[in-house]
Amino acid sequence: MTNKTTSEGLDQALAPCLDRLITPALVIDLDAVQANLAATLRRVGGPQRWRPHLKTSKQAVIIELMLDAGLRSFKVATCDELALLLRTAGPRAVDVLFAYPAQRASLSAVLALARAHAGSRVQVLADSPAHLDALAGWSRALGRDAPLPVMLDVDLGMHRTGTSPARWRELAAMPDPLELAGLHGYDGHLTWAQRDEAHQGYDALIELAAALRAGPAAPEHGALELVTSGTHSYAHALDHPGLGAGLGAGDWRHSVSPGTIVLSDRRSHQAARDIGLRQAAFVATRVISAGPERVTLDAGSKAIAPDVSPPSSAVLDRPELEPQRASEEHLPCRVATNAHSPELGRLLWLVPEHVCTTVNLYREAVWIRGGRYVGVGPVGASGHACGLSDDALVKPPREG
């Protein structure tokens, strides 16, 4: 295949199995994934500067490609993502940040996974001083006596989670059995154009790191890690002279944490141009209904980017088709005036507006490589699990 994946190339790749392919289906171009990993590593300066978030890929086959590329540091948001990473890494030691404010039940699962994979390092995130104390209490109650590495979640203006730098500066000490590992300053509220605002946040993060290093909460050994920046602000962080200065300028190390760029999507077009990304994730869909100046596809909000305003996608190589508002199982598309309307049953390819929420909708993905279908496998961390699987054999009580 060429460097750009085309609808014709996708048709040819899946030709041997089209009669059996039930749509909608998630299709991953593994060559494009590998190219995106290599291009991103060149852009950020190597694996030590990138801690990708696995909320995007959620698949062992992609984690394997990441490990093969030399990546060893990751972020996750769910226990399933953490379990999948540790299971896939096996004997290869990884460093993973559970980048979500764990509560007692999820912390119990995180600590159990950390015990089962003692060769790897698992860090947790503290949302606030009160949450920090809760993490310490839960850890003690759950039998944790070894130091648990914790990153402080620093609110740089997104106002979603985390605590302001000023409040974190008042931290007197790390409660046992926790140790300060670093600062997490996610700036997902900023756009590609807001460089100055991003740099102001990074300045505050560096000042906080310096203050904590000089205070009673400082770790006894090792440098703090400063983790910043998703897909829409990584370039601002790489551009900031203080973050990249390294240990000689303040006893910290820095990494960015975009995950979307592994697969790419429509709303990441600026990052795609900057890095040279290829689109790696597609949703295969078929025309199930046709009307005057309208066709309807079988990929509704339960198949692609349910969290965005319409259009949730674009039809690959078919600009004359304009996706409208989706319902759960249907995606109507307006057909441009005088344009050819695709026939009933025609296979089409959608590029998601937001790939992370798209991948999460699927239990399995179809893989292509070298322009050929090479298999299908699980999206091992999609959805959510309640943690009560041990009770699965207990029958529900009968009414009455």
Short mmCIF file of N, CA and C in Angstrom, two decimals, residues 50-150:
data_model
loop_
_atom_site.label_atom_id
_atom_site.label_comp_id
_atom_site.label_asym_id
_atom_site.label_seq_id
_atom_site.Cartn_x
_atom_site.Cartn_y
_atom_site.Cartn_z
N TRP A 50 8.31 10.32 25.85
CA TRP A 50 6.92 10.04 25.48
C TRP A 50 6.35 8.97 26.39
N ARG A 51 5.25 9.31 27.07
CA ARG A 51 4.50 8.37 27.91
C ARG A 51 3.09 8.28 27.32
N PRO A 52 2.89 7.49 26.27
CA PRO A 52 1.60 7.48 25.57
C PRO A 52 0.47 6.94 26.44
N HIS A 53 -0.69 7.54 26.25
CA HIS A 53 -1.90 7.11 26.96
C HIS A 53 -2.55 5.98 26.17
N LEU A 54 -2.81 4.87 26.85
CA LEU A 54 -3.36 3.70 26.17
C LEU A 54 -4.88 3.74 26.04
N LYS A 55 -5.51 4.84 26.45
CA LYS A 55 -6.96 4.97 26.29
C LYS A 55 -7.36 4.95 24.82
N THR A 56 -6.40 5.21 23.93
CA THR A 56 -6.69 5.25 22.50
C THR A 56 -6.67 3.85 21.89
N SER A 57 -5.61 3.11 22.11
CA SER A 57 -5.41 1.87 21.36
C SER A 57 -6.08 0.67 22.01
N LYS A 58 -5.87 0.44 23.30
CA LYS A 58 -6.55 -0.61 24.07
C LYS A 58 -6.36 -2.01 23.51
N GLN A 59 -5.29 -2.25 22.74
CA GLN A 59 -5.10 -3.54 22.08
C GLN A 59 -3.69 -4.06 22.29
N ALA A 60 -3.59 -5.34 22.60
CA ALA A 60 -2.29 -5.94 22.84
C ALA A 60 -1.39 -5.85 21.61
N VAL A 61 -1.97 -6.01 20.42
CA VAL A 61 -1.14 -5.98 19.21
C VAL A 61 -0.47 -4.62 19.04
N ILE A 62 -1.14 -3.55 19.44
CA ILE A 62 -0.54 -2.21 19.33
C ILE A 62 0.45 -1.99 20.46
N ILE A 63 0.14 -2.47 21.66
CA ILE A 63 1.10 -2.37 22.76
C ILE A 63 2.39 -3.10 22.40
N GLU A 64 2.27 -4.25 21.74
CA GLU A 64 3.48 -4.97 21.30
C GLU A 64 4.32 -4.11 20.35
N LEU A 65 3.67 -3.42 19.43
CA LEU A 65 4.41 -2.54 18.52
C LEU A 65 5.07 -1.40 19.28
N MET A 66 4.41 -0.89 20.32
CA MET A 66 5.00 0.16 21.14
C MET A 66 6.24 -0.35 21.87
N LEU A 67 6.13 -1.54 22.44
CA LEU A 67 7.27 -2.12 23.14
C LEU A 67 8.42 -2.39 22.18
N ASP A 68 8.09 -2.89 21.00
CA ASP A 68 9.13 -3.14 19.99
C ASP A 68 9.82 -1.85 19.58
N ALA A 69 9.10 -0.73 19.64
CA ALA A 69 9.67 0.57 19.28
C ALA A 69 10.53 1.16 20.40
N GLY A 70 10.58 0.48 21.55
CA GLY A 70 11.42 0.94 22.65
C GLY A 70 10.69 1.67 23.75
N LEU A 71 9.38 1.83 23.63
CA LEU A 71 8.62 2.53 24.67
C LEU A 71 8.47 1.65 25.90
N ARG A 72 8.67 2.26 27.07
CA ARG A 72 8.53 1.53 28.33
C ARG A 72 7.71 2.30 29.36
N SER A 73 7.33 3.53 29.07
CA SER A 73 6.52 4.33 30.00
C SER A 73 5.17 4.61 29.37
N PHE A 74 4.09 4.44 30.16
CA PHE A 74 2.74 4.56 29.64
C PHE A 74 1.83 5.21 30.66
N LYS A 75 0.66 5.66 30.18
CA LYS A 75 -0.43 6.12 31.02
C LYS A 75 -1.65 5.25 30.74
N VAL A 76 -2.45 5.02 31.76
CA VAL A 76 -3.73 4.33 31.59
C VAL A 76 -4.77 5.05 32.44
N ALA A 77 -6.05 4.80 32.14
CA ALA A 77 -7.14 5.41 32.90
C ALA A 77 -8.04 4.39 33.57
N THR A 78 -7.91 3.12 33.18
CA THR A 78 -8.78 2.08 33.74
C THR A 78 -7.97 0.88 34.19
N CYS A 79 -8.56 0.10 35.08
CA CYS A 79 -7.88 -1.12 35.54
C CYS A 79 -7.70 -2.11 34.40
N ASP A 80 -8.65 -2.15 33.47
CA ASP A 80 -8.52 -3.05 32.32
C ASP A 80 -7.33 -2.67 31.45
N GLU A 81 -7.12 -1.37 31.25
CA GLU A 81 -5.96 -0.94 30.47
C GLU A 81 -4.67 -1.31 31.18
N LEU A 82 -4.64 -1.12 32.50
CA LEU A 82 -3.44 -1.49 33.28
C LEU A 82 -3.18 -2.98 33.18
N ALA A 83 -4.21 -3.79 33.36
CA ALA A 83 -4.04 -5.25 33.29
C ALA A 83 -3.56 -5.68 31.91
N LEU A 84 -4.13 -5.10 30.87
CA LEU A 84 -3.74 -5.45 29.51
C LEU A 84 -2.27 -5.11 29.26
N LEU A 85 -1.85 -3.94 29.69
CA LEU A 85 -0.45 -3.54 29.50
C LEU A 85 0.49 -4.49 30.23
N LEU A 86 0.23 -4.73 31.49
CA LEU A 86 1.14 -5.58 32.27
C LEU A 86 1.17 -7.01 31.75
N ARG A 87 0.01 -7.50 31.34
CA ARG A 87 -0.05 -8.86 30.78
C ARG A 87 0.70 -8.95 29.46
N THR A 88 0.56 -7.92 28.62
CA THR A 88 1.23 -7.91 27.32
C THR A 88 2.74 -7.75 27.47
N ALA A 89 3.14 -6.90 28.41
CA ALA A 89 4.58 -6.67 28.61
C ALA A 89 5.27 -7.91 29.14
N GLY A 90 4.57 -8.70 29.95
CA GLY A 90 5.16 -9.92 30.49
C GLY A 90 6.42 -9.63 31.29
N PRO A 91 7.55 -10.25 30.94
CA PRO A 91 8.78 -10.03 31.70
C PRO A 91 9.45 -8.69 31.41
N ARG A 92 8.98 -7.99 30.40
CA ARG A 92 9.57 -6.68 30.08
C ARG A 92 9.06 -5.64 31.09
N ALA A 93 9.98 -5.03 31.81
CA ALA A 93 9.60 -4.07 32.85
C ALA A 93 9.08 -2.79 32.21
N VAL A 94 7.92 -2.35 32.66
CA VAL A 94 7.35 -1.09 32.19
C VAL A 94 7.06 -0.20 33.38
N ASP A 95 6.92 1.08 33.11
CA ASP A 95 6.56 2.08 34.11
C ASP A 95 5.23 2.66 33.69
N VAL A 96 4.20 2.49 34.50
CA VAL A 96 2.86 2.90 34.10
C VAL A 96 2.24 3.79 35.16
N LEU A 97 1.67 4.89 34.71
CA LEU A 97 0.94 5.81 35.57
C LEU A 97 -0.55 5.53 35.44
N PHE A 98 -1.20 5.18 36.56
CA PHE A 98 -2.65 5.06 36.59
C PHE A 98 -3.18 6.49 36.73
N ALA A 99 -3.46 7.10 35.58
CA ALA A 99 -3.71 8.55 35.51
C ALA A 99 -5.18 8.87 35.69
N TYR A 100 -5.71 8.45 36.84
CA TYR A 100 -7.12 8.68 37.15
C TYR A 100 -7.24 8.62 38.67
N PRO A 101 -8.08 9.44 39.28
CA PRO A 101 -8.17 9.44 40.74
C PRO A 101 -8.78 8.15 41.27
N ALA A 102 -7.95 7.22 41.68
CA ALA A 102 -8.41 5.91 42.13
C ALA A 102 -9.22 6.04 43.42
N GLN A 103 -10.30 5.27 43.51
CA GLN A 103 -11.04 5.12 44.75
C GLN A 103 -10.67 3.77 45.37
N ARG A 104 -11.23 3.46 46.52
CA ARG A 104 -10.73 2.31 47.27
C ARG A 104 -10.78 1.02 46.44
N ALA A 105 -11.89 0.77 45.76
CA ALA A 105 -12.02 -0.48 44.99
C ALA A 105 -11.03 -0.53 43.84
N SER A 106 -10.91 0.58 43.10
CA SER A 106 -9.98 0.56 41.97
C SER A 106 -8.53 0.54 42.46
N LEU A 107 -8.25 1.21 43.59
CA LEU A 107 -6.89 1.14 44.13
C LEU A 107 -6.55 -0.29 44.54
N SER A 108 -7.51 -1.00 45.11
CA SER A 108 -7.28 -2.40 45.47
C SER A 108 -6.89 -3.22 44.25
N ALA A 109 -7.59 -3.00 43.13
CA ALA A 109 -7.27 -3.72 41.90
C ALA A 109 -5.90 -3.32 41.37
N VAL A 110 -5.58 -2.03 41.43
CA VAL A 110 -4.28 -1.55 40.96
C VAL A 110 -3.15 -2.18 41.78
N LEU A 111 -3.31 -2.20 43.10
CA LEU A 111 -2.26 -2.76 43.96
C LEU A 111 -2.10 -4.26 43.74
N ALA A 112 -3.21 -4.95 43.48
CA ALA A 112 -3.12 -6.38 43.20
C ALA A 112 -2.36 -6.64 41.89
N LEU A 113 -2.62 -5.83 40.88
CA LEU A 113 -1.90 -5.98 39.62
C LEU A 113 -0.41 -5.64 39.80
N ALA A 114 -0.13 -4.62 40.61
CA ALA A 114 1.28 -4.26 40.87
C ALA A 114 2.00 -5.41 41.57
N ARG A 115 1.34 -6.06 42.52
CA ARG A 115 1.96 -7.21 43.21
C ARG A 115 2.21 -8.36 42.24
N ALA A 116 1.27 -8.58 41.34
CA ALA A 116 1.40 -9.71 40.41
C ALA A 116 2.46 -9.45 39.34
N HIS A 117 2.84 -8.21 39.15
CA HIS A 117 3.84 -7.84 38.14
C HIS A 117 4.91 -6.99 38.81
N ALA A 118 5.58 -7.60 39.78
CA ALA A 118 6.52 -6.85 40.63
C ALA A 118 7.70 -6.29 39.86
N GLY A 119 7.99 -6.81 38.69
CA GLY A 119 9.11 -6.29 37.91
C GLY A 119 8.83 -4.96 37.26
N SER A 120 7.57 -4.57 37.20
CA SER A 120 7.19 -3.29 36.61
C SER A 120 6.85 -2.30 37.71
N ARG A 121 6.83 -1.03 37.34
CA ARG A 121 6.54 0.05 38.30
C ARG A 121 5.16 0.62 38.00
N VAL A 122 4.31 0.66 39.00
CA VAL A 122 2.96 1.20 38.86
C VAL A 122 2.84 2.41 39.77
N GLN A 123 2.51 3.55 39.17
CA GLN A 123 2.30 4.78 39.92
C GLN A 123 0.81 5.13 39.91
N VAL A 124 0.38 5.86 40.94
CA VAL A 124 -1.00 6.32 40.99
C VAL A 124 -1.02 7.84 41.05
N LEU A 125 -2.21 8.39 40.81
CA LEU A 125 -2.40 9.83 40.73
C LEU A 125 -3.18 10.31 41.96
N ALA A 126 -2.70 11.41 42.58
CA ALA A 126 -3.40 12.03 43.70
C ALA A 126 -4.08 13.30 43.20
N ASP A 127 -5.40 13.36 43.37
CA ASP A 127 -6.18 14.48 42.87
C ASP A 127 -6.04 15.72 43.73
N SER A 128 -5.87 15.55 45.04
CA SER A 128 -5.87 16.67 45.99
C SER A 128 -5.19 16.21 47.27
N PRO A 129 -4.88 17.14 48.19
CA PRO A 129 -4.34 16.70 49.48
C PRO A 129 -5.27 15.74 50.21
N ALA A 130 -6.60 15.98 50.14
CA ALA A 130 -7.54 15.06 50.78
C ALA A 130 -7.48 13.68 50.13
N HIS A 131 -7.39 13.63 48.81
CA HIS A 131 -7.28 12.34 48.11
C HIS A 131 -5.96 11.67 48.44
N LEU A 132 -4.90 12.46 48.60
CA LEU A 132 -3.60 11.91 48.97
C LEU A 132 -3.70 11.18 50.31
N ASP A 133 -4.35 11.81 51.28
CA ASP A 133 -4.53 11.16 52.58
C ASP A 133 -5.38 9.90 52.47
N ALA A 134 -6.42 9.97 51.61
CA ALA A 134 -7.27 8.79 51.42
C ALA A 134 -6.47 7.64 50.79
N LEU A 135 -5.64 7.95 49.80
CA LEU A 135 -4.81 6.92 49.17
C LEU A 135 -3.90 6.26 50.20
N ALA A 136 -3.33 7.07 51.09
CA ALA A 136 -2.45 6.52 52.12
C ALA A 136 -3.23 5.59 53.05
N GLY A 137 -4.42 6.02 53.48
CA GLY A 137 -5.22 5.19 54.37
C GLY A 137 -5.67 3.90 53.72
N TRP A 138 -6.13 4.00 52.48
CA TRP A 138 -6.55 2.80 51.77
C TRP A 138 -5.38 1.84 51.56
N SER A 139 -4.21 2.40 51.22
CA SER A 139 -3.03 1.57 50.98
C SER A 139 -2.66 0.80 52.24
N ARG A 140 -2.68 1.47 53.38
CA ARG A 140 -2.36 0.78 54.64
C ARG A 140 -3.41 -0.29 54.94
N ALA A 141 -4.68 0.04 54.73
CA ALA A 141 -5.74 -0.92 55.01
C ALA A 141 -5.67 -2.14 54.10
N LEU A 142 -5.14 -1.93 52.90
CA LEU A 142 -5.03 -3.02 51.93
C LEU A 142 -3.72 -3.78 52.07
N GLY A 143 -2.93 -3.44 53.09
CA GLY A 143 -1.71 -4.18 53.39
C GLY A 143 -0.48 -3.72 52.65
N ARG A 144 -0.51 -2.54 52.07
CA ARG A 144 0.65 -2.02 51.35
C ARG A 144 1.61 -1.41 52.35
N ASP A 145 2.83 -1.91 52.40
CA ASP A 145 3.82 -1.33 53.30
C ASP A 145 5.00 -0.73 52.53
N ALA A 146 5.27 -1.24 51.32
CA ALA A 146 6.34 -0.66 50.51
C ALA A 146 5.89 0.70 49.97
N PRO A 147 6.82 1.61 49.73
CA PRO A 147 6.45 2.94 49.21
C PRO A 147 5.68 2.82 47.89
N LEU A 148 4.56 3.52 47.80
CA LEU A 148 3.75 3.56 46.59
C LEU A 148 4.02 4.87 45.87
N PRO A 149 4.59 4.83 44.67
CA PRO A 149 4.89 6.08 43.96
C PRO A 149 3.61 6.80 43.53
N VAL A 150 3.56 8.10 43.80
CA VAL A 150 2.38 8.91 43.53
C VAL A 150 2.78 10.15 42.75
#
